[in-house]
mmCIF file of C-alpha atoms and ligand atoms in Angstrom:
data_model
loop_
_atom_site.group_PDB
_atom_site.id
_atom_site.type_symbol
_atom_site.label_atom_id
_atom_site.label_comp_id
_atom_site.label_asym_id
_atom_site.label_seq_id
_atom_site.Cartn_x
_atom_site.Cartn_y
_atom_site.Cartn_z
ATOM 1 C CA UNK A 16 30.091 70.972 42.018
ATOM 2 C CA UNK A 17 29.576 70.579 45.790
ATOM 3 C CA UNK A 18 26.445 68.869 46.817
ATOM 4 C CA UNK A 19 26.335 69.275 50.418
ATOM 5 C CA UNK A 20 27.372 72.490 52.382
ATOM 6 C CA UNK A 21 26.775 73.516 56.026
ATOM 7 C CA UNK A 22 26.479 77.025 57.770
ATOM 8 C CA UNK A 23 27.321 78.263 61.210
ATOM 9 C CA UNK A 24 27.562 81.479 63.245
ATOM 10 C CA UNK A 25 30.407 81.720 65.580
ATOM 11 C CA UNK A 26 31.744 84.041 68.217
ATOM 12 C CA UNK A 27 30.188 87.477 68.878
ATOM 13 C CA UNK A 28 27.007 87.712 67.568
ATOM 14 C CA UNK A 29 25.875 90.730 65.204
ATOM 15 C CA UNK A 30 22.636 92.028 63.650
ATOM 16 C CA UNK A 31 22.417 90.670 60.041
ATOM 17 C CA UNK A 32 23.767 87.213 60.890
ATOM 18 C CA UNK A 33 20.367 85.745 60.245
ATOM 19 C CA UNK A 34 19.899 87.686 56.899
ATOM 20 C CA UNK A 35 23.436 86.211 55.866
ATOM 21 C CA UNK A 36 22.179 82.644 56.993
ATOM 22 C CA UNK A 37 19.034 83.048 55.220
ATOM 23 C CA UNK A 38 20.776 84.077 52.119
ATOM 24 C CA UNK A 39 23.142 81.074 52.342
ATOM 25 C CA UNK A 40 20.347 78.510 52.896
ATOM 26 C CA UNK A 41 17.990 79.761 50.105
ATOM 27 C CA UNK A 42 20.926 79.976 47.536
ATOM 28 C CA UNK A 43 22.000 76.529 48.153
ATOM 29 C CA UNK A 44 18.498 75.151 48.016
ATOM 30 C CA UNK A 45 17.948 77.007 44.721
ATOM 31 C CA UNK A 46 20.879 75.362 43.283
ATOM 32 C CA UNK A 47 19.704 71.740 44.577
ATOM 33 C CA UNK A 48 22.248 71.676 47.267
ATOM 34 C CA UNK A 49 21.718 70.263 50.610
ATOM 35 C CA UNK A 50 22.365 72.438 53.477
ATOM 36 C CA UNK A 51 23.051 71.592 57.242
ATOM 37 C CA UNK A 52 22.823 74.417 59.720
ATOM 38 C CA UNK A 53 25.134 73.700 62.732
ATOM 39 C CA UNK A 54 24.075 75.001 66.180
ATOM 40 C CA UNK A 55 26.311 77.072 68.532
ATOM 41 C CA UNK A 56 29.297 77.675 66.242
ATOM 42 C CA UNK A 57 32.466 75.309 66.648
ATOM 43 C CA UNK A 58 30.997 73.946 69.863
ATOM 44 C CA UNK A 59 28.050 72.722 68.337
ATOM 45 C CA UNK A 60 30.314 71.367 65.233
ATOM 46 C CA UNK A 61 32.327 69.245 67.911
ATOM 47 C CA UNK A 62 28.934 67.965 69.339
ATOM 48 C CA UNK A 63 27.585 67.157 66.107
ATOM 49 C CA UNK A 64 24.751 69.305 66.883
ATOM 50 C CA UNK A 65 23.242 70.250 63.385
ATOM 51 C CA UNK A 66 20.196 69.833 61.279
ATOM 52 C CA UNK A 67 19.240 69.791 57.532
ATOM 53 C CA UNK A 68 17.688 72.987 56.769
ATOM 54 C CA UNK A 69 14.904 73.814 54.201
ATOM 55 C CA UNK A 70 13.414 77.148 53.112
ATOM 56 C CA UNK A 71 11.062 77.488 56.027
ATOM 57 C CA UNK A 72 13.976 76.978 58.333
ATOM 58 C CA UNK A 73 14.868 80.469 57.538
ATOM 59 C CA UNK A 74 11.444 82.079 57.376
ATOM 60 C CA UNK A 75 10.747 85.166 59.260
ATOM 61 C CA UNK A 76 14.204 85.898 60.411
ATOM 62 C CA UNK A 77 15.670 88.772 58.081
ATOM 63 C CA UNK A 78 14.527 91.402 60.461
ATOM 64 C CA UNK A 79 15.857 89.743 63.638
ATOM 65 C CA UNK A 80 18.849 90.672 65.608
ATOM 66 C CA UNK A 81 20.955 87.695 67.172
ATOM 67 C CA UNK A 82 21.091 84.412 65.372
ATOM 68 C CA UNK A 83 18.610 81.620 65.197
ATOM 69 C CA UNK A 84 21.588 78.996 64.950
ATOM 70 C CA UNK A 85 23.035 80.285 68.227
ATOM 71 C CA UNK A 86 26.718 81.177 68.823
ATOM 72 C CA UNK A 87 29.509 80.025 71.136
ATOM 73 C CA UNK A 88 33.118 80.003 71.875
ATOM 74 C CA UNK A 89 34.885 76.817 72.258
ATOM 75 C CA UNK A 90 38.169 76.061 73.739
ATOM 76 C CA UNK A 91 38.520 72.496 72.419
ATOM 77 C CA UNK A 92 38.210 73.865 68.810
ATOM 78 C CA UNK A 93 41.535 75.972 69.279
ATOM 79 C CA UNK A 94 43.392 72.698 69.942
ATOM 80 C CA UNK A 95 44.473 70.388 66.726
ATOM 81 C CA UNK A 96 42.708 67.389 68.263
ATOM 82 C CA UNK A 97 39.459 69.438 68.442
ATOM 83 C CA UNK A 98 39.680 70.373 64.847
ATOM 84 C CA UNK A 99 40.215 66.833 63.894
ATOM 85 C CA UNK A 100 37.128 65.970 65.632
ATOM 86 C CA UNK A 101 35.101 68.820 64.138
ATOM 87 C CA UNK A 102 36.267 67.676 60.706
ATOM 88 C CA UNK A 103 35.486 64.084 61.129
ATOM 89 C CA UNK A 104 31.774 65.214 62.075
ATOM 90 C CA UNK A 105 31.739 67.074 58.883
ATOM 91 C CA UNK A 106 33.164 64.300 56.802
ATOM 92 C CA UNK A 107 30.692 61.918 58.397
ATOM 93 C CA UNK A 108 27.813 63.664 57.041
ATOM 94 C CA UNK A 109 29.144 64.033 53.489
ATOM 95 C CA UNK A 110 29.533 67.841 53.988
ATOM 96 C CA UNK A 111 32.014 69.069 51.455
ATOM 97 C CA UNK A 112 32.025 72.871 52.277
ATOM 98 C CA UNK A 113 31.204 75.088 55.294
ATOM 99 C CA UNK A 114 30.131 78.803 55.332
ATOM 100 C CA UNK A 115 31.573 80.429 58.698
ATOM 101 C CA UNK A 116 29.792 83.609 59.581
ATOM 102 C CA UNK A 117 31.862 85.241 62.493
ATOM 103 C CA UNK A 118 34.491 87.523 63.526
ATOM 104 C CA UNK A 119 38.339 87.564 63.597
ATOM 105 C CA UNK A 120 38.651 84.837 65.971
ATOM 106 C CA UNK A 121 35.865 82.510 64.060
ATOM 107 C CA UNK A 122 37.567 83.103 60.596
ATOM 108 C CA UNK A 123 41.008 82.082 62.424
ATOM 109 C CA UNK A 124 39.470 79.072 63.303
ATOM 110 C CA UNK A 125 38.041 78.343 59.897
ATOM 111 C CA UNK A 126 41.639 79.064 58.331
ATOM 112 C CA UNK A 127 43.136 76.514 60.593
ATOM 113 C CA UNK A 128 40.493 74.147 59.838
ATOM 114 C CA UNK A 129 40.928 74.291 56.115
ATOM 115 C CA UNK A 130 44.624 74.263 56.072
ATOM 116 C CA UNK A 131 44.701 71.117 58.422
ATOM 117 C CA UNK A 132 41.932 69.256 56.902
ATOM 118 C CA UNK A 133 41.285 70.381 53.471
ATOM 119 C CA UNK A 134 37.836 71.213 54.155
ATOM 120 C CA UNK A 135 36.491 73.893 51.789
ATOM 121 C CA UNK A 136 35.631 76.888 53.898
ATOM 122 C CA UNK A 137 34.380 80.493 52.823
ATOM 123 C CA UNK A 138 34.053 83.137 55.572
ATOM 124 C CA UNK A 139 31.330 86.010 56.005
ATOM 125 C CA UNK A 140 32.481 88.683 58.228
ATOM 126 C CA UNK A 141 29.921 88.852 61.195
ATOM 127 C CA UNK A 142 31.151 91.473 63.609
ATOM 128 C CA UNK A 143 30.208 94.713 64.791
ATOM 129 C CA UNK A 144 33.706 95.883 65.078
ATOM 130 C CA UNK A 145 34.490 96.395 61.472
ATOM 131 C CA UNK A 146 38.165 94.888 62.020
ATOM 132 C CA UNK A 147 38.507 92.576 59.182
ATOM 133 C CA UNK A 148 41.511 93.210 56.988
ATOM 134 C CA UNK A 149 40.735 93.980 53.044
ATOM 135 C CA UNK A 150 37.320 95.214 53.445
ATOM 136 C CA UNK A 151 35.574 98.125 54.728
ATOM 137 C CA UNK A 152 32.291 96.788 55.950
ATOM 138 C CA UNK A 153 31.307 93.906 58.104
ATOM 139 C CA UNK A 154 27.858 92.411 58.963
ATOM 140 C CA UNK A 155 26.220 94.316 61.843
ATOM 141 C CA UNK A 156 28.500 97.211 62.003
ATOM 142 C CA UNK A 157 25.991 99.574 60.675
ATOM 143 C CA UNK A 158 23.246 98.532 63.057
ATOM 144 C CA UNK A 159 25.729 98.840 66.094
ATOM 145 C CA UNK A 160 26.867 102.255 64.662
ATOM 146 C CA UNK A 161 22.981 103.556 64.535
ATOM 147 C CA UNK A 162 22.438 102.280 68.019
ATOM 148 C CA UNK A 163 25.158 104.358 69.371
ATOM 149 C CA UNK A 164 24.247 107.283 67.483
ATOM 150 C CA UNK A 165 20.997 107.094 69.239
ATOM 151 C CA UNK A 166 22.513 106.919 72.457
ATOM 152 C CA UNK A 167 24.866 109.746 71.519
ATOM 153 C CA UNK A 168 21.763 112.135 70.851
ATOM 154 C CA UNK A 169 19.920 111.489 74.122
ATOM 155 C CA UNK A 170 23.611 112.168 75.970
ATOM 156 C CA UNK A 171 24.018 115.341 74.206
ATOM 157 C CA UNK A 172 20.526 116.539 75.130
ATOM 158 C CA UNK A 173 21.097 116.024 79.009
ATOM 159 C CA UNK A 174 24.767 116.915 78.879
ATOM 160 C CA UNK A 175 23.787 120.218 77.178
ATOM 161 C CA UNK A 176 21.134 121.020 79.807
ATOM 162 C CA UNK A 177 23.734 120.624 82.635
ATOM 163 C CA UNK A 178 26.956 121.780 81.012
ATOM 164 C CA UNK A 179 28.447 118.560 81.703
ATOM 165 C CA UNK A 180 31.274 116.623 80.090
ATOM 166 C CA UNK A 181 29.683 113.188 78.856
ATOM 167 C CA UNK A 182 31.776 110.337 78.190
ATOM 168 C CA UNK A 183 30.466 107.225 76.286
ATOM 169 C CA UNK A 184 32.218 103.987 76.221
ATOM 170 C CA UNK A 185 31.741 101.976 73.113
ATOM 171 C CA UNK A 186 32.600 98.372 72.111
ATOM 172 C CA UNK A 187 35.906 97.770 70.431
ATOM 173 C CA UNK A 188 38.701 96.152 72.397
ATOM 174 C CA UNK A 189 41.281 96.294 69.579
ATOM 175 C CA UNK A 190 39.657 98.302 66.935
ATOM 176 C CA UNK A 191 38.332 101.899 67.292
ATOM 177 C CA UNK A 192 36.156 101.791 64.204
ATOM 178 C CA UNK A 193 32.896 102.023 66.103
ATOM 179 C CA UNK A 194 34.197 104.841 68.363
ATOM 180 C CA UNK A 195 35.611 106.654 65.186
ATOM 181 C CA UNK A 196 32.706 106.417 62.976
ATOM 182 C CA UNK A 197 30.123 107.357 65.626
ATOM 183 C CA UNK A 198 32.290 110.042 67.237
ATOM 184 C CA UNK A 199 32.602 111.486 63.909
ATOM 185 C CA UNK A 200 28.972 111.359 62.932
ATOM 186 C CA UNK A 201 27.646 112.300 66.415
ATOM 187 C CA UNK A 202 29.833 115.491 66.590
ATOM 188 C CA UNK A 203 32.133 114.262 69.444
ATOM 189 C CA UNK A 204 34.987 116.778 70.697
ATOM 190 C CA UNK A 205 37.200 113.845 71.355
ATOM 191 C CA UNK A 206 37.393 110.302 70.213
ATOM 192 C CA UNK A 207 39.624 107.986 72.174
ATOM 193 C CA UNK A 208 40.848 104.759 70.191
ATOM 194 C CA UNK A 209 43.411 101.907 70.934
ATOM 195 C CA UNK A 210 45.083 102.802 67.768
ATOM 196 C CA UNK A 211 46.037 106.329 68.990
ATOM 197 C CA UNK A 212 47.974 107.763 71.869
ATOM 198 C CA UNK A 213 46.256 110.424 73.710
ATOM 199 C CA UNK A 214 47.165 112.653 76.845
ATOM 200 C CA UNK A 215 44.257 112.974 79.417
ATOM 201 C CA UNK A 216 46.099 116.047 81.022
ATOM 202 C CA UNK A 217 46.047 117.738 77.698
ATOM 203 C CA UNK A 218 42.520 117.275 77.053
ATOM 204 C CA UNK A 219 41.497 118.362 80.538
ATOM 205 C CA UNK A 220 43.491 121.549 79.907
ATOM 206 C CA UNK A 221 41.727 122.131 76.695
ATOM 207 C CA UNK A 222 38.237 121.246 77.824
ATOM 208 C CA UNK A 223 38.938 124.032 80.944
ATOM 209 C CA UNK A 224 39.732 126.516 78.337
ATOM 210 C CA UNK A 225 36.708 125.809 76.151
ATOM 211 C CA UNK A 226 34.376 126.065 79.262
ATOM 212 C CA UNK A 227 36.122 129.308 80.143
ATOM 213 C CA UNK A 228 36.026 131.098 76.946
ATOM 214 C CA UNK A 229 32.189 129.766 76.412
ATOM 215 C CA UNK A 230 33.320 128.022 73.151
ATOM 216 C CA UNK A 231 31.316 124.939 73.991
ATOM 217 C CA UNK A 232 28.314 124.604 76.292
ATOM 218 C CA UNK A 233 29.437 120.948 76.620
ATOM 219 C CA UNK A 234 31.888 118.475 75.578
ATOM 220 C CA UNK A 235 31.214 114.980 74.446
ATOM 221 C CA UNK A 236 33.886 112.158 74.411
ATOM 222 C CA UNK A 237 33.608 108.812 72.756
ATOM 223 C CA UNK A 238 35.979 106.207 74.000
ATOM 224 C CA UNK A 239 36.402 102.706 72.625
ATOM 225 C CA UNK A 240 36.970 99.947 75.304
ATOM 226 C CA UNK A 241 40.309 99.152 74.272
ATOM 227 C CA UNK A 242 41.400 102.719 74.804
ATOM 228 C CA UNK A 243 40.559 103.062 78.581
ATOM 229 C CA UNK A 244 37.362 102.728 80.786
ATOM 230 C CA UNK A 245 35.099 105.616 80.546
ATOM 231 C CA UNK A 246 34.402 105.459 84.334
ATOM 232 C CA UNK A 247 38.079 105.911 85.099
ATOM 233 C CA UNK A 248 38.808 108.679 82.420
ATOM 234 C CA UNK A 249 35.804 110.494 83.773
ATOM 235 C CA UNK A 250 36.850 110.338 87.246
ATOM 236 C CA UNK A 251 40.525 111.753 86.160
ATOM 237 C CA UNK A 252 38.755 114.616 83.949
ATOM 238 C CA UNK A 253 36.460 115.630 86.603
ATOM 239 C CA UNK A 254 39.317 116.049 89.086
ATOM 240 C CA UNK A 255 41.459 117.909 86.546
ATOM 241 C CA UNK A 256 38.809 120.228 85.430
ATOM 242 C CA UNK A 257 36.485 120.609 88.127
ATOM 243 C CA UNK A 258 33.430 120.165 85.765
ATOM 244 C CA UNK A 259 30.858 117.856 86.462
ATOM 245 C CA UNK A 260 31.171 114.709 84.438
ATOM 246 C CA UNK A 261 29.260 111.689 83.659
ATOM 247 C CA UNK A 262 30.247 108.397 82.055
ATOM 248 C CA UNK A 263 28.181 105.753 80.330
ATOM 249 C CA UNK A 264 29.106 102.193 79.308
ATOM 250 C CA UNK A 265 26.577 101.233 76.442
ATOM 251 C CA UNK A 266 27.574 97.490 76.747
ATOM 252 C CA UNK A 267 25.507 94.899 75.064
ATOM 253 C CA UNK A 268 22.996 96.780 73.685
ATOM 254 C CA UNK A 269 25.295 97.540 70.996
ATOM 255 C CA UNK A 270 25.188 93.913 69.707
ATOM 256 C CA UNK A 271 21.161 93.777 69.412
ATOM 257 C CA UNK A 272 18.554 95.090 67.401
ATOM 258 C CA UNK A 273 16.784 94.702 64.144
ATOM 259 C CA UNK A 274 19.518 95.130 61.244
ATOM 260 C CA UNK A 275 19.473 98.205 59.271
ATOM 261 C CA UNK A 276 18.631 98.230 55.437
ATOM 262 C CA UNK A 277 22.468 98.459 54.887
ATOM 263 C CA UNK A 278 23.202 95.409 56.813
ATOM 264 C CA UNK A 279 20.363 93.416 55.540
ATOM 265 C CA UNK A 280 21.329 94.252 52.002
ATOM 266 C CA UNK A 281 24.963 93.332 52.397
ATOM 267 C CA UNK A 282 24.385 90.348 54.509
ATOM 268 C CA UNK A 283 22.084 89.011 51.749
ATOM 269 C CA UNK A 284 24.407 89.962 48.968
ATOM 270 C CA UNK A 285 27.450 88.472 50.583
ATOM 271 C CA UNK A 286 25.739 85.199 51.694
ATOM 272 C CA UNK A 287 24.331 84.710 48.142
ATOM 273 C CA UNK A 288 27.553 85.203 46.304
ATOM 274 C CA UNK A 289 29.685 83.231 48.917
ATOM 275 C CA UNK A 290 27.325 80.353 48.606
ATOM 276 C CA UNK A 291 27.562 80.320 44.971
ATOM 277 C CA UNK A 292 31.221 80.440 45.143
ATOM 278 C CA UNK A 293 31.531 77.744 47.702
ATOM 279 C CA UNK A 294 29.259 75.257 45.686
ATOM 280 C CA UNK A 295 31.070 76.047 42.385
ATOM 281 C CA UNK A 296 34.397 74.961 43.961
ATOM 282 C CA UNK A 297 35.739 78.058 45.622
ATOM 283 C CA UNK A 298 37.521 77.843 49.012
ATOM 284 C CA UNK A 299 39.764 79.745 51.516
ATOM 285 C CA UNK A 300 38.490 83.176 50.849
ATOM 286 C CA UNK A 301 36.282 85.730 52.964
ATOM 287 C CA UNK A 302 33.420 87.755 51.090
ATOM 288 C CA UNK A 303 33.456 91.170 51.777
ATOM 289 C CA UNK A 304 32.434 94.709 50.583
ATOM 290 C CA UNK A 305 35.172 97.257 49.431
ATOM 291 C CA UNK A 306 34.501 100.414 47.877
ATOM 292 C CA UNK A 307 30.839 99.331 47.663
ATOM 293 C CA UNK A 308 31.676 96.239 45.706
ATOM 294 C CA UNK A 309 31.698 92.460 46.732
ATOM 295 C CA UNK A 310 35.322 91.319 46.993
ATOM 296 C CA UNK A 311 36.841 88.054 48.069
ATOM 297 C CA UNK A 312 39.761 88.156 50.307
ATOM 298 C CA UNK A 313 42.211 85.538 50.863
ATOM 299 C CA UNK A 314 41.232 83.943 54.224
ATOM 300 C CA UNK A 315 44.780 83.502 55.462
ATOM 301 C CA UNK A 316 45.424 87.479 54.641
ATOM 302 C CA UNK A 317 42.088 88.418 56.111
ATOM 303 C CA UNK A 318 42.937 86.776 59.621
ATOM 304 C CA UNK A 319 46.844 87.693 59.606
ATOM 305 C CA UNK A 320 46.708 91.346 58.276
ATOM 306 C CA UNK A 321 45.594 94.063 60.559
ATOM 307 C CA UNK A 322 43.280 96.452 59.283
ATOM 308 C CA UNK A 323 43.975 100.160 60.330
ATOM 309 C CA UNK A 324 41.856 102.884 61.034
ATOM 310 C CA UNK A 325 41.155 105.204 58.000
ATOM 311 C CA UNK A 326 43.691 108.213 58.445
ATOM 312 C CA UNK A 327 41.326 110.623 56.630
ATOM 313 C CA UNK A 328 38.765 109.949 59.150
ATOM 314 C CA UNK A 329 40.920 110.214 61.994
ATOM 315 C CA UNK A 330 42.165 113.595 60.725
ATOM 316 C CA UNK A 331 38.819 114.831 59.673
ATOM 317 C CA UNK A 332 37.163 114.076 63.142
ATOM 318 C CA UNK A 333 39.681 116.294 64.688
ATOM 319 C CA UNK A 334 39.125 119.214 62.221
ATOM 320 C CA UNK A 335 35.272 119.114 62.642
ATOM 321 C CA UNK A 336 35.165 118.708 66.427
HETATM 322 P P1 ADP B 671 34.764 86.327 67.024
HETATM 323 O O1 ADP B 671 34.703 85.538 65.998
HETATM 324 O O2 ADP B 671 33.738 87.151 67.280
HETATM 325 O O3 ADP B 671 36.405 87.044 67.015
HETATM 326 P P2 ADP B 671 36.185 84.592 69.197
HETATM 327 O O4 ADP B 671 37.601 85.344 69.035
HETATM 328 O O5 ADP B 671 35.675 84.544 70.610
HETATM 329 O O6 ADP B 671 34.952 85.573 68.416
HETATM 330 O O7 ADP B 671 36.217 83.436 68.232
HETATM 331 C C1 ADP B 671 35.128 82.252 68.360
HETATM 332 C C2 ADP B 671 35.572 81.064 68.213
HETATM 333 O O8 ADP B 671 36.660 80.804 67.047
HETATM 334 C C3 ADP B 671 36.595 80.679 69.680
HETATM 335 O O9 ADP B 671 35.686 80.201 70.537
HETATM 336 C C4 ADP B 671 37.296 79.465 68.987
HETATM 337 O O10 ADP B 671 36.704 78.075 69.104
HETATM 338 C C5 ADP B 671 37.583 79.883 67.655
HETATM 339 N N1 ADP B 671 38.972 80.551 67.623
HETATM 340 C C6 ADP B 671 39.322 81.604 67.724
HETATM 341 N N2 ADP B 671 40.521 82.004 67.506
HETATM 342 C C7 ADP B 671 41.078 80.734 67.015
HETATM 343 C C8 ADP B 671 42.340 80.329 66.583
HETATM 344 N N3 ADP B 671 43.322 81.324 66.701
HETATM 345 N N4 ADP B 671 42.449 79.110 66.336
HETATM 346 C C9 ADP B 671 41.580 78.246 66.405
HETATM 347 N N5 ADP B 671 40.307 78.520 66.621
HETATM 348 C C10 ADP B 671 40.105 79.839 67.086
#
C-alpha cells in the first residue's frame, strides 16, 4: 500500500483534466492516502512547486475546462539531469507514486522517469488528439470534437448560402483523428489527414464537376493541421476551380470549454481506477478506454507504438461524402 502520491497535468491542456484530477484526489483521500498537487507539470515538479490537497481543493471544478493545477512544457525535464532533480523532489517529500495526466509527450517523460528512477507512475491520457496507442478514447477528445461540430454547422449555413467551398483546419499535427471524426459526423466532402496522401488537382477537378452538374450546392473540406494549411489549400483550390473559397482556422478554441458528459464520466472513471491501482502497488501503465471498457496499457507500449486511424471510418467517410 502506497501512502503518499502526487498528481500533475502536463503538456497541452484538454477539457476533462480537472474531472480527472478531482477523481484522483478524492479517491486517494477516501483511502487515507496523502496526495500532493504539482503545479505546471514537469516544470513545477522541478521547482518543487506543490501542495498537499484536500477534498475542497477540487471543489467546483468538474465542469471546468483547462486545468486548475496549470500545465507547462519543460525542456529541462527532457535531460537526464533534469529528471534526476525531479525524482529527488519527489523522494524528499516521501512521494511514492505519481499520476501524470497528459498527452504523448508527457507520458514519454513519465516513462523515462520511472525507468531511470524507479518512481511508480500511472498515466491518464489527457489530450484532445486521441492519439495514444492501445485505447480508443482520450480525455478531452469528445469535447473538442463537439466544439468543432458546432463550428462546422455554422460554416455549412454560410457556405450553402453563397455556394462556396468551405475549408476548416482543425488540430492534429500528427494525428487526423479529430479531422476524421468531425468530418464524418459533419458530413464533409473531403477529409485531409496526415496519415493519407491526397491530390489537390484531382480534388479540384472533382469539385468543379460537382458544381457544374449541380450535385452539390457547396463543398466542405476538413483538414488536420498536420496535413497542410487551410489557407494555402484554399488558395490553390480557388485558383484551380474558380469557385469562391473560404478558409477558417479554428485554433485554440478547440482546447477549451466545459467537458461533455462523456469526458466527465471517462475522466472520473479512469482517475478513480488509476489511483486505486497506483495505491495498491501498480506502476508503469496508462489507463484508457477500449471498446467501452477500462483497460491498462503498458506505459512503454503506449508511447512507443503508433496509433493508426480506424480504416473502417476512413472508408466510410468516403462512401458517405
Ligand atoms: P503533450 O503531453 O501534450 O504531448 P508535450 O509533447 O509538449 O505535450 O510534452 C510535455 C512535456 O513532457 C515536455 O515539455 C517535456 O518536459 C516532457 N517530455 C516530452 N517528451 C519527452 C521525452 N521524450 N522525454 C522526456 N520528457 C519529455
